[in-house]
JSON list of C-alpha atoms in Angstrom, two decimals:
[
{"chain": "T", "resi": 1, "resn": "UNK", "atom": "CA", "xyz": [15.55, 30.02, 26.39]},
{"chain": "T", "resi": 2, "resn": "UNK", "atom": "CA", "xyz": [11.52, 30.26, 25.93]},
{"chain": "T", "resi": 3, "resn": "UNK", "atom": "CA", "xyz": [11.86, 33.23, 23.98]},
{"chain": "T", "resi": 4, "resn": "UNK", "atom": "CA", "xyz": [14.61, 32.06, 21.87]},
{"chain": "T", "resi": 5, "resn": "UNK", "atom": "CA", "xyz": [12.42, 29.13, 20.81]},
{"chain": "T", "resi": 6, "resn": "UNK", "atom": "CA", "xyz": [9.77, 31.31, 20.37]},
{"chain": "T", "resi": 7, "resn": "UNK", "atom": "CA", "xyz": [11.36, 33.42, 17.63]},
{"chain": "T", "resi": 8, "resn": "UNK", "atom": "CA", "xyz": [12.03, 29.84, 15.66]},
{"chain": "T", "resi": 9, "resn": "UNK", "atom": "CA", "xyz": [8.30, 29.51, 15.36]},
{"chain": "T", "resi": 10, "resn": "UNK", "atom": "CA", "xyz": [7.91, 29.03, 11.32]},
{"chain": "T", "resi": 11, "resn": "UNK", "atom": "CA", "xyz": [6.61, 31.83, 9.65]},
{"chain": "T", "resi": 12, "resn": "UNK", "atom": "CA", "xyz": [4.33, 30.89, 6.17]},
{"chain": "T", "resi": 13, "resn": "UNK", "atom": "CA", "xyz": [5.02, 32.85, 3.31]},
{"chain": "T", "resi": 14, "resn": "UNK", "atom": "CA", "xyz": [4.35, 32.43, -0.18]},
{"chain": "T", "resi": 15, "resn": "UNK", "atom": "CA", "xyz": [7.81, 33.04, -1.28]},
{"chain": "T", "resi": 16, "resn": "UNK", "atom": "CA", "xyz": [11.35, 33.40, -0.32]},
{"chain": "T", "resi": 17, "resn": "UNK", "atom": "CA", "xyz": [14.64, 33.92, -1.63]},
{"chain": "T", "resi": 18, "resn": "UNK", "atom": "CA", "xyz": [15.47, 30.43, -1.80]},
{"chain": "T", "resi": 19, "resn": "UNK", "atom": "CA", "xyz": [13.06, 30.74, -5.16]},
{"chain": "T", "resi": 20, "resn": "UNK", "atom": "CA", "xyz": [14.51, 33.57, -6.79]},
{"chain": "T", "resi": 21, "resn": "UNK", "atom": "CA", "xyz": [16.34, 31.56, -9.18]},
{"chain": "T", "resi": 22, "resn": "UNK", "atom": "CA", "xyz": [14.16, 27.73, -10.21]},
{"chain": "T", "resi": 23, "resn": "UNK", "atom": "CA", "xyz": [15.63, 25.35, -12.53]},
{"chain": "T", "resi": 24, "resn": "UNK", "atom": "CA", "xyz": [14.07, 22.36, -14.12]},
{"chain": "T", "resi": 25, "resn": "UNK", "atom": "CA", "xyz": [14.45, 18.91, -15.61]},
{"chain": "T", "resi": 26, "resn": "UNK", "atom": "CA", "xyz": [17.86, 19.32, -17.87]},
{"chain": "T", "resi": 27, "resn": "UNK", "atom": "CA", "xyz": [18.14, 22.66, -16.88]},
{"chain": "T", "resi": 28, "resn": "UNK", "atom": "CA", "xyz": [19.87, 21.52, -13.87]},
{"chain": "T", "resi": 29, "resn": "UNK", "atom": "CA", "xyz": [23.95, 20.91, -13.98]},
{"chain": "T", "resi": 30, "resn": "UNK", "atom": "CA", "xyz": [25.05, 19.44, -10.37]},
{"chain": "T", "resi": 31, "resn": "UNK", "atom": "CA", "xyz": [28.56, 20.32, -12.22]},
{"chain": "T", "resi": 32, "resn": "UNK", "atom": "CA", "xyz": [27.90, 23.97, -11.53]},
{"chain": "T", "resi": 33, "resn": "UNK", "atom": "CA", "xyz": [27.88, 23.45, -8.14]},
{"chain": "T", "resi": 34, "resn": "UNK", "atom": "CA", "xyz": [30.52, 23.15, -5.72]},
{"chain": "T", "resi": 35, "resn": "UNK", "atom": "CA", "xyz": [30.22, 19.59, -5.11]},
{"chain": "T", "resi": 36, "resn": "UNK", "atom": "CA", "xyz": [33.13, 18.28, -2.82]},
{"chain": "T", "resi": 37, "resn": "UNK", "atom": "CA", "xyz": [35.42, 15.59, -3.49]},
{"chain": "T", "resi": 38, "resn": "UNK", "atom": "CA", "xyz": [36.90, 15.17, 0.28]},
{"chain": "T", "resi": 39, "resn": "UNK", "atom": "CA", "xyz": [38.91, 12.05, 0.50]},
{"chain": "T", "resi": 40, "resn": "UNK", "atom": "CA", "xyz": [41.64, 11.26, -2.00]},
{"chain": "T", "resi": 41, "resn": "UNK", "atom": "CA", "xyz": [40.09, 7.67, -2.50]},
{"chain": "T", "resi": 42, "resn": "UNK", "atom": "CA", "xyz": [36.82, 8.79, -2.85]},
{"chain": "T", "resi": 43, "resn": "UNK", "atom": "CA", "xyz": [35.00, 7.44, -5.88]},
{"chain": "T", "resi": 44, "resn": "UNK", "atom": "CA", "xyz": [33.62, 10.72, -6.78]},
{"chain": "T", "resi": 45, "resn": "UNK", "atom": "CA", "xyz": [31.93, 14.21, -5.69]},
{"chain": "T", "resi": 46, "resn": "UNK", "atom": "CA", "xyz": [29.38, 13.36, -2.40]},
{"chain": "T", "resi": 47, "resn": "UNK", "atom": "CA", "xyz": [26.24, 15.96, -1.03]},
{"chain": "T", "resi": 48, "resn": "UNK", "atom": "CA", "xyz": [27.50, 15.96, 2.15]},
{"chain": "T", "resi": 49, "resn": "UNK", "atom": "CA", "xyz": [24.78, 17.81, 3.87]},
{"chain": "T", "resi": 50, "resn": "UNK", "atom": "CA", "xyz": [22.17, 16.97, 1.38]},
{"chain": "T", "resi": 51, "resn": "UNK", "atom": "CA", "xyz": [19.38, 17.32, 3.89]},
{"chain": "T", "resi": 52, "resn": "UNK", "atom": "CA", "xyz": [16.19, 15.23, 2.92]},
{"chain": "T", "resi": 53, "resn": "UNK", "atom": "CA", "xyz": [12.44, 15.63, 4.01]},
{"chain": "T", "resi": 54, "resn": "UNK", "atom": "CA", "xyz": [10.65, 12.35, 3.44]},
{"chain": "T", "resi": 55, "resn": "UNK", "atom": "CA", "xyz": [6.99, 11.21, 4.65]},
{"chain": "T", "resi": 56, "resn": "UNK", "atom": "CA", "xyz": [5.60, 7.77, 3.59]},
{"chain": "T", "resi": 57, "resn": "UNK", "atom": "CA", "xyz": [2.44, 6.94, 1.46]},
{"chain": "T", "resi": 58, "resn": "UNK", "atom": "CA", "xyz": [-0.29, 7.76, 3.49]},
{"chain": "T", "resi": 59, "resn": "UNK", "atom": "CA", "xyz": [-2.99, 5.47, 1.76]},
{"chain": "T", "resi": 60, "resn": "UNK", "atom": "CA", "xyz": [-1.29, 2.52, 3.10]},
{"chain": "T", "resi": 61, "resn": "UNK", "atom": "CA", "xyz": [-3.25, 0.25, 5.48]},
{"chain": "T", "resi": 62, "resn": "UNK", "atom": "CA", "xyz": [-0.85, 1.02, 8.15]},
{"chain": "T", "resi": 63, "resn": "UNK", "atom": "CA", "xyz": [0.65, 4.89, 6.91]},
{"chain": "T", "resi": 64, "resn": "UNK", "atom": "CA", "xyz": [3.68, 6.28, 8.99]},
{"chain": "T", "resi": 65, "resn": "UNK", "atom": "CA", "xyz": [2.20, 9.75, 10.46]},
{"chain": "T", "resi": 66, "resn": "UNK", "atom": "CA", "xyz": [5.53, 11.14, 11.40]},
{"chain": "T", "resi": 67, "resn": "UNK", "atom": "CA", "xyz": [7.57, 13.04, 8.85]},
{"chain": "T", "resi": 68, "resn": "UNK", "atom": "CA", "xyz": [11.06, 12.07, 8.53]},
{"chain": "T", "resi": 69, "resn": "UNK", "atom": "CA", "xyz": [13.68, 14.74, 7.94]},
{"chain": "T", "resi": 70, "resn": "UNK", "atom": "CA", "xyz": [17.54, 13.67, 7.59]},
{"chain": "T", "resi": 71, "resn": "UNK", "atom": "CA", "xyz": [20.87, 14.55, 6.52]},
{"chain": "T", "resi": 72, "resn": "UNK", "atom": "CA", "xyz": [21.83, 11.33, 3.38]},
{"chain": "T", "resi": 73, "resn": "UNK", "atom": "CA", "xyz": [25.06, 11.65, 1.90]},
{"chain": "T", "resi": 74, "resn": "UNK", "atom": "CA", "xyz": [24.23, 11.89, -1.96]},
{"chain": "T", "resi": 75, "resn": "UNK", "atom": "CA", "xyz": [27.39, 10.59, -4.56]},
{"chain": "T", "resi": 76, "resn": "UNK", "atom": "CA", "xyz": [26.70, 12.86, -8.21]},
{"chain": "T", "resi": 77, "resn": "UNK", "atom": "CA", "xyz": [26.67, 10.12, -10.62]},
{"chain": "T", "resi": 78, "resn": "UNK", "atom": "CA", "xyz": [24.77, 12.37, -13.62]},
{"chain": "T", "resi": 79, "resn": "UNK", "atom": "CA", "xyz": [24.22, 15.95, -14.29]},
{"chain": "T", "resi": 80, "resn": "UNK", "atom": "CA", "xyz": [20.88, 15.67, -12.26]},
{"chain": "T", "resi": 81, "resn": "UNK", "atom": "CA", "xyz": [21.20, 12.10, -10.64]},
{"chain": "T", "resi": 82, "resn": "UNK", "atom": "CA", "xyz": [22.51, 11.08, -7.43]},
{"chain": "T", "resi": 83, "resn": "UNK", "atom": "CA", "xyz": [22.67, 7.80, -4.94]},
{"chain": "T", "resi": 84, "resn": "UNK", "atom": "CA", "xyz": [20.68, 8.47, -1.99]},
{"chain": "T", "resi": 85, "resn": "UNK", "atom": "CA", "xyz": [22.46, 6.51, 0.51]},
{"chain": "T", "resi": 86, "resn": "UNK", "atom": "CA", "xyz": [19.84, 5.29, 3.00]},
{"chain": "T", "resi": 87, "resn": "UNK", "atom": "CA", "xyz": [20.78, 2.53, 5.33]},
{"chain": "T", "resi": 88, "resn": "UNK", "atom": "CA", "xyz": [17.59, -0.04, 5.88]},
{"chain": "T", "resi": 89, "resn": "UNK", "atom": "CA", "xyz": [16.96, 1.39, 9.15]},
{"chain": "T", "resi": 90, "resn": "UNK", "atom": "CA", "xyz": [16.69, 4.63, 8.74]},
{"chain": "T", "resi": 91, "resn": "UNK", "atom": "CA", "xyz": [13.77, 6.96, 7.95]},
{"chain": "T", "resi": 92, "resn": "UNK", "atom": "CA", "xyz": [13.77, 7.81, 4.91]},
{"chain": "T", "resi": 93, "resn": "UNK", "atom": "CA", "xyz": [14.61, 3.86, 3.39]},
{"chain": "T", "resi": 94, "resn": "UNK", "atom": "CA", "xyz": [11.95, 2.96, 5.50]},
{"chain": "T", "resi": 95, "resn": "UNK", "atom": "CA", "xyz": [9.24, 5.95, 3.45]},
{"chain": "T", "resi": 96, "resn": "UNK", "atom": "CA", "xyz": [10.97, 4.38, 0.54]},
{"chain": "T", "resi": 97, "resn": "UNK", "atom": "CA", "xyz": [10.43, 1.21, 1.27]},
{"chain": "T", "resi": 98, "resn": "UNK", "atom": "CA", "xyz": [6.31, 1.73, 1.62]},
{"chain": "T", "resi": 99, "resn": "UNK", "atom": "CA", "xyz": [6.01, 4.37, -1.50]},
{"chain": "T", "resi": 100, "resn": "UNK", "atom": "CA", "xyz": [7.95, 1.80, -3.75]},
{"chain": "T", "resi": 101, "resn": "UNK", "atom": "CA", "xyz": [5.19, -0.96, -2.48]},
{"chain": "T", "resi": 102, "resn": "UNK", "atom": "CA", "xyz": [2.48, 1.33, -3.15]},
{"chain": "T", "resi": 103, "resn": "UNK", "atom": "CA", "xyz": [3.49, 3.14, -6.31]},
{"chain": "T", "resi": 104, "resn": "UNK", "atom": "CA", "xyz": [5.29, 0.32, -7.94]},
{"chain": "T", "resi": 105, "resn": "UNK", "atom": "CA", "xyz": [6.77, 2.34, -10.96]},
{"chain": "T", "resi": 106, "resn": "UNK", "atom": "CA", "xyz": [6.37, 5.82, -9.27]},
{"chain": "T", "resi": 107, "resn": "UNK", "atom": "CA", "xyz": [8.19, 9.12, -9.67]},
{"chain": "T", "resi": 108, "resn": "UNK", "atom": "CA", "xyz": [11.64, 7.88, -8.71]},
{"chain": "T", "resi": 109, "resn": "UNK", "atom": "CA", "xyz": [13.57, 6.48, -11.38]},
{"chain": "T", "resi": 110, "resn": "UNK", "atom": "CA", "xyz": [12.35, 3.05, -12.75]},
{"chain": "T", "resi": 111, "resn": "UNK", "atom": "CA", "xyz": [14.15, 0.20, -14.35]},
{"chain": "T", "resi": 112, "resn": "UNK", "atom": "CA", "xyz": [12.78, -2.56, -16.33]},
{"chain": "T", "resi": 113, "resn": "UNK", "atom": "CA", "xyz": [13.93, -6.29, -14.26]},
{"chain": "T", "resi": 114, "resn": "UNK", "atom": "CA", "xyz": [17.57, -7.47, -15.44]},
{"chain": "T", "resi": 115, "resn": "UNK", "atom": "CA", "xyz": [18.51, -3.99, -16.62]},
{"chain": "T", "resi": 116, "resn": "UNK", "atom": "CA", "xyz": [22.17, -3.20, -16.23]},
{"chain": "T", "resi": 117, "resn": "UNK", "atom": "CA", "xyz": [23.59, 0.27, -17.34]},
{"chain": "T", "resi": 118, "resn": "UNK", "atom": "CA", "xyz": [26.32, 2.89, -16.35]},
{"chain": "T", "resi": 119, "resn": "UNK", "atom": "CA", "xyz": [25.72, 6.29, -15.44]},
{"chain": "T", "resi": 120, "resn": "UNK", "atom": "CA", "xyz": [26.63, 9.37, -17.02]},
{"chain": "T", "resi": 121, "resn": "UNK", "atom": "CA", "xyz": [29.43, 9.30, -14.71]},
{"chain": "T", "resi": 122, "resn": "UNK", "atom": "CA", "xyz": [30.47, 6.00, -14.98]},
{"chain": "T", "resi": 123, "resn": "UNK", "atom": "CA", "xyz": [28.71, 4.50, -12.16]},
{"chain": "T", "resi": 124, "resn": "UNK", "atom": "CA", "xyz": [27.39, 1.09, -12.48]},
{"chain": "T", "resi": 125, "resn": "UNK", "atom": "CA", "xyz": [23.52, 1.09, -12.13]},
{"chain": "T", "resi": 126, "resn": "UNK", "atom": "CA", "xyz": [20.99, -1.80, -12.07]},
{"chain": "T", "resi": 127, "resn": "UNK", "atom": "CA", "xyz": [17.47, -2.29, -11.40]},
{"chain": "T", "resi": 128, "resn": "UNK", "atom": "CA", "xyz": [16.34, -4.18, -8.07]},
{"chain": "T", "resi": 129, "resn": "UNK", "atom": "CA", "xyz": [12.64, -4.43, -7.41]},
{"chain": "T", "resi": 130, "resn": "UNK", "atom": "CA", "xyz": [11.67, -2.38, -10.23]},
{"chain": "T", "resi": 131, "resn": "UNK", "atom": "CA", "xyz": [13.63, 0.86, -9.40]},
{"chain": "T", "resi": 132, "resn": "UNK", "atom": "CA", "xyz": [17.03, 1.92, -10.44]},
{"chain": "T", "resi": 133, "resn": "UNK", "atom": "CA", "xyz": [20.02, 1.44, -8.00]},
{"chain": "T", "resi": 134, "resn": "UNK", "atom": "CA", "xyz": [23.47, 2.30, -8.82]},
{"chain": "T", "resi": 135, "resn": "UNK", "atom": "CA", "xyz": [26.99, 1.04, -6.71]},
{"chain": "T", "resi": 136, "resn": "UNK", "atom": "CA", "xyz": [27.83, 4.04, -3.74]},
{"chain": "T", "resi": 137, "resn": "UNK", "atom": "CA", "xyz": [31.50, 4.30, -2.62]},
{"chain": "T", "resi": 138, "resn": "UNK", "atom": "CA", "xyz": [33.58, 4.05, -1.81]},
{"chain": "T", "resi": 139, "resn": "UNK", "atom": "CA", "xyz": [34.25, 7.42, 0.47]},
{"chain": "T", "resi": 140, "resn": "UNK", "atom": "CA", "xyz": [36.05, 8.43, 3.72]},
{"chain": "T", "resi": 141, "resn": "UNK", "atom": "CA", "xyz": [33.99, 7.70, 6.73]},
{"chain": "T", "resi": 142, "resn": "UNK", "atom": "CA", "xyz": [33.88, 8.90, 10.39]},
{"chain": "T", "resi": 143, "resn": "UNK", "atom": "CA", "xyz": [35.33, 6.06, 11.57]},
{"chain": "T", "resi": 144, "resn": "UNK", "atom": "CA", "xyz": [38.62, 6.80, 9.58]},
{"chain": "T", "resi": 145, "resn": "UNK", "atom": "CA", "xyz": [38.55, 4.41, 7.18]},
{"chain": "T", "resi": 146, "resn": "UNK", "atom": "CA", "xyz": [37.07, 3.71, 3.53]},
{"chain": "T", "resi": 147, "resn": "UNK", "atom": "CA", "xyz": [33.49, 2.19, 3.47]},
{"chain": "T", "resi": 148, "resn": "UNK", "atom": "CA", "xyz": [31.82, -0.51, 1.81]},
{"chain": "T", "resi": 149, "resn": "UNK", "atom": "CA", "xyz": [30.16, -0.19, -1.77]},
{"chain": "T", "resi": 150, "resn": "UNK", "atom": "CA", "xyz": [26.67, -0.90, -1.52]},
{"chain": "T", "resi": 151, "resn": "UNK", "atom": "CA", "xyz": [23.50, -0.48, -3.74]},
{"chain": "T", "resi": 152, "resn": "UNK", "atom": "CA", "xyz": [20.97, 2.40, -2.98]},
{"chain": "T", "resi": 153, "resn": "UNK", "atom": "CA", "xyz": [18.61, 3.83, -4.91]},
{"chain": "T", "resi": 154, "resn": "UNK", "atom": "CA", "xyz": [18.92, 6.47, -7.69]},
{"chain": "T", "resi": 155, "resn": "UNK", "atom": "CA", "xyz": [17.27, 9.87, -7.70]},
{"chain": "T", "resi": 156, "resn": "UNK", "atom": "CA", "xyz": [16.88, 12.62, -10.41]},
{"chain": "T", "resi": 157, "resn": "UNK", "atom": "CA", "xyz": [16.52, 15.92, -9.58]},
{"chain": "T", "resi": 158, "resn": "UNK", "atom": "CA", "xyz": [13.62, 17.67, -11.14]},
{"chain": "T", "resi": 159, "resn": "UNK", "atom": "CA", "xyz": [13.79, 21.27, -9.71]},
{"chain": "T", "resi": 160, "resn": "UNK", "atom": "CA", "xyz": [16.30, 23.14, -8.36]},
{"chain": "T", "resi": 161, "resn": "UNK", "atom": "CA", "xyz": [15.25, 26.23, -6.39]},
{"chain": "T", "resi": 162, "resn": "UNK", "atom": "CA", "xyz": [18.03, 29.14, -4.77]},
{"chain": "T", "resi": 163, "resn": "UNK", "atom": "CA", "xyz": [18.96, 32.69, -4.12]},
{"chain": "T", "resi": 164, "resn": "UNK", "atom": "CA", "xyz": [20.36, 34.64, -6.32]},
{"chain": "T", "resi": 165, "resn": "UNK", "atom": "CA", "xyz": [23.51, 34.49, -4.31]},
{"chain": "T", "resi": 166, "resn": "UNK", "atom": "CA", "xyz": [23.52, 31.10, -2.87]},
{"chain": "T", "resi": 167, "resn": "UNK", "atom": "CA", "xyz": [25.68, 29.54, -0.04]},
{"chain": "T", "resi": 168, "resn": "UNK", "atom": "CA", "xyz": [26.49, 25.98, -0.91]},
{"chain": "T", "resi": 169, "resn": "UNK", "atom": "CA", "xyz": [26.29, 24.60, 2.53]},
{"chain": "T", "resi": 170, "resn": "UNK", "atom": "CA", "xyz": [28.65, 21.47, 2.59]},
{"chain": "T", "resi": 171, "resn": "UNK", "atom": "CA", "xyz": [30.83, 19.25, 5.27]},
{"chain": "T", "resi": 172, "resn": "UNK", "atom": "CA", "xyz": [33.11, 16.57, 5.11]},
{"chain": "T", "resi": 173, "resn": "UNK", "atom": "CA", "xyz": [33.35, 13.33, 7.34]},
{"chain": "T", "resi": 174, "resn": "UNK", "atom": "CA", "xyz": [36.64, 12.13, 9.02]},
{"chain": "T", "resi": 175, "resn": "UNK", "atom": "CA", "xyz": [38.14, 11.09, 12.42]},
{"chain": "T", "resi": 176, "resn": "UNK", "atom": "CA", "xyz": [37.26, 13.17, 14.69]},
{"chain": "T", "resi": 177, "resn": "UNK", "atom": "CA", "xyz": [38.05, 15.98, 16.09]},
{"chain": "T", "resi": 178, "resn": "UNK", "atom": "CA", "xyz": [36.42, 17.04, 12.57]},
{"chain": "T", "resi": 179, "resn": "UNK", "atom": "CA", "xyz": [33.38, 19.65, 11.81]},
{"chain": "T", "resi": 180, "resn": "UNK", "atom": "CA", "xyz": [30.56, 17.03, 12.78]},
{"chain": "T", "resi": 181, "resn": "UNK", "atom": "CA", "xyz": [32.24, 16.01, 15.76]},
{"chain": "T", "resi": 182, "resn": "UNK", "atom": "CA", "xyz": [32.48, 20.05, 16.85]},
{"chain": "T", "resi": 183, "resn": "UNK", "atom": "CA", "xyz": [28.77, 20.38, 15.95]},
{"chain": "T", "resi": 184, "resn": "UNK", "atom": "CA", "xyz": [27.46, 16.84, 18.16]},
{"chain": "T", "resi": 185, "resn": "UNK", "atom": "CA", "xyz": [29.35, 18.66, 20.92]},
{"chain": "T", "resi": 186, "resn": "UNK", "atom": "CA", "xyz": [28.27, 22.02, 20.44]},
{"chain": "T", "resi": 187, "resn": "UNK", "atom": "CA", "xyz": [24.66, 20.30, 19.68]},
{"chain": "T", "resi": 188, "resn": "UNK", "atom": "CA", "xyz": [24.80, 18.37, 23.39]},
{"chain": "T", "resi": 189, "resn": "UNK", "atom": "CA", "xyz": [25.63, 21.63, 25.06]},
{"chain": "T", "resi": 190, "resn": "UNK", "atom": "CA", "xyz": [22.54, 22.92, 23.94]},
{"chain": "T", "resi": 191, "resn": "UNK", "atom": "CA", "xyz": [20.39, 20.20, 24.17]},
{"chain": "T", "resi": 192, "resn": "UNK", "atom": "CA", "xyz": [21.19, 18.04, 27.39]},
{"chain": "T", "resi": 193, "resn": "UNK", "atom": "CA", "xyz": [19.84, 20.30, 29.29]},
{"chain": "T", "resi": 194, "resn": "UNK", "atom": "CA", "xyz": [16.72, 20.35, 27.97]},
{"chain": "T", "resi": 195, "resn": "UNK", "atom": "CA", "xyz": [16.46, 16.87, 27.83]},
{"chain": "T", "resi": 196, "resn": "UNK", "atom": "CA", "xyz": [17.97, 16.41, 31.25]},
{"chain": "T", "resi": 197, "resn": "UNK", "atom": "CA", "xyz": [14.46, 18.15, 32.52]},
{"chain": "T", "resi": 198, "resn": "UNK", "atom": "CA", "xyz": [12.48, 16.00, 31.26]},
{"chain": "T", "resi": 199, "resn": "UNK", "atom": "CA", "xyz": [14.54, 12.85, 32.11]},
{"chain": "T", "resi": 200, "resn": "UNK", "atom": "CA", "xyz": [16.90, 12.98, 34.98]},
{"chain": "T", "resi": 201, "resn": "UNK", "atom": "CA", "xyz": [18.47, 10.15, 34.79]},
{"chain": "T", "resi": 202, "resn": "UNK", "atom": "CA", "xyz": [20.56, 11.81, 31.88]}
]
């Protein structure tokens, strides 16, 4: 186990093949991608496994020194925009929470107050606090059933980076027994264990 762990170290490099190919601003076209729509009631093609590094301003009085890294569903509402769908609790909201406080106006897409709007899809989009929001959902959910629509904040995609071949790495969410359910169990195989030595009581 100790030497499986050990050949995960991170190894820095200054480049890769995930920057072969590098797209920017309106070169990007989500449309070109393989963008799932999973659920016949589903509102419209989701990032399923859009996984998202965040880390909060760290010139606040009070800065967050932990990174955050999570997996966001992301609904394409615009060639380069999507709905980052972070519940209040979670991480990243909570980074995005403290850089819109500190960078009122900042690199995320702005709105002026009472603006109202559509998206180049359709969606309906709408400025709250200064930043642009637009309506997620509705789409299939674990629990089986159609969720909520709810507001969440807009992002455009400025670069693109990716092999020359690339693997679109995607899932989709249902009932279980369904591919996220596998991987939790697969995941707690590997895991409890681990965690089991440290606390016993597990």
């Amino acid at each position: 186990m100790a030497k499986a762990l050990w050949d995960m170290k991170p190894v820095r490099r200054r480049d890769g093949p995930c920057r072969e190919v590098q797209l920017h601003g309106d070169e990007i076209d989500l449309a070109r991608w393989p963008v799932q729509h999973c659920w016949p009631g589903d509102v419209g093609p989701l990032i399923t496994w859009g996984l998202v590094v965040t880390r909060g301003p760290q010139t606040i009085e009070r800065p967050r020194l932990r990174q955050n890294i999570g997996i966001y569903r992301q609904q394409v509402i615009g060639p380069r925009e999507v709905i980052m769908r972070w519940l209040a609790h979670r991480g990243g909201a909570l980074d995005f929470r403290d850089f819109a406080k500190a960078n009122p106006g900042g690199h995320i897409p702005t709105a002026e107050p009472g603006f109202e709007g559509r998206s180049a899809h359709g969606v309906p989009v709408k400025a709250i606090n200064g930043y642009l929001h637009a309506l997620e959902g509705p789409f299939g959910d674990h629990t089986g059933y159609y969720n909520e629509q709810d507001w969440f904040p807009v992002f455009r995609i400025d670069r693109l980076t990716h092999r020359r071949d690339p693997v679109y790495h995607s899932t989709y969410t249902g009932k279980p027994p369904d591919e996220p359910a596998v991987l939790g169990v697969a995941l707690n195989e590997v895991f409890v264990p681990i965690l089991q030595k440290q606390f016993p009581e597990i």
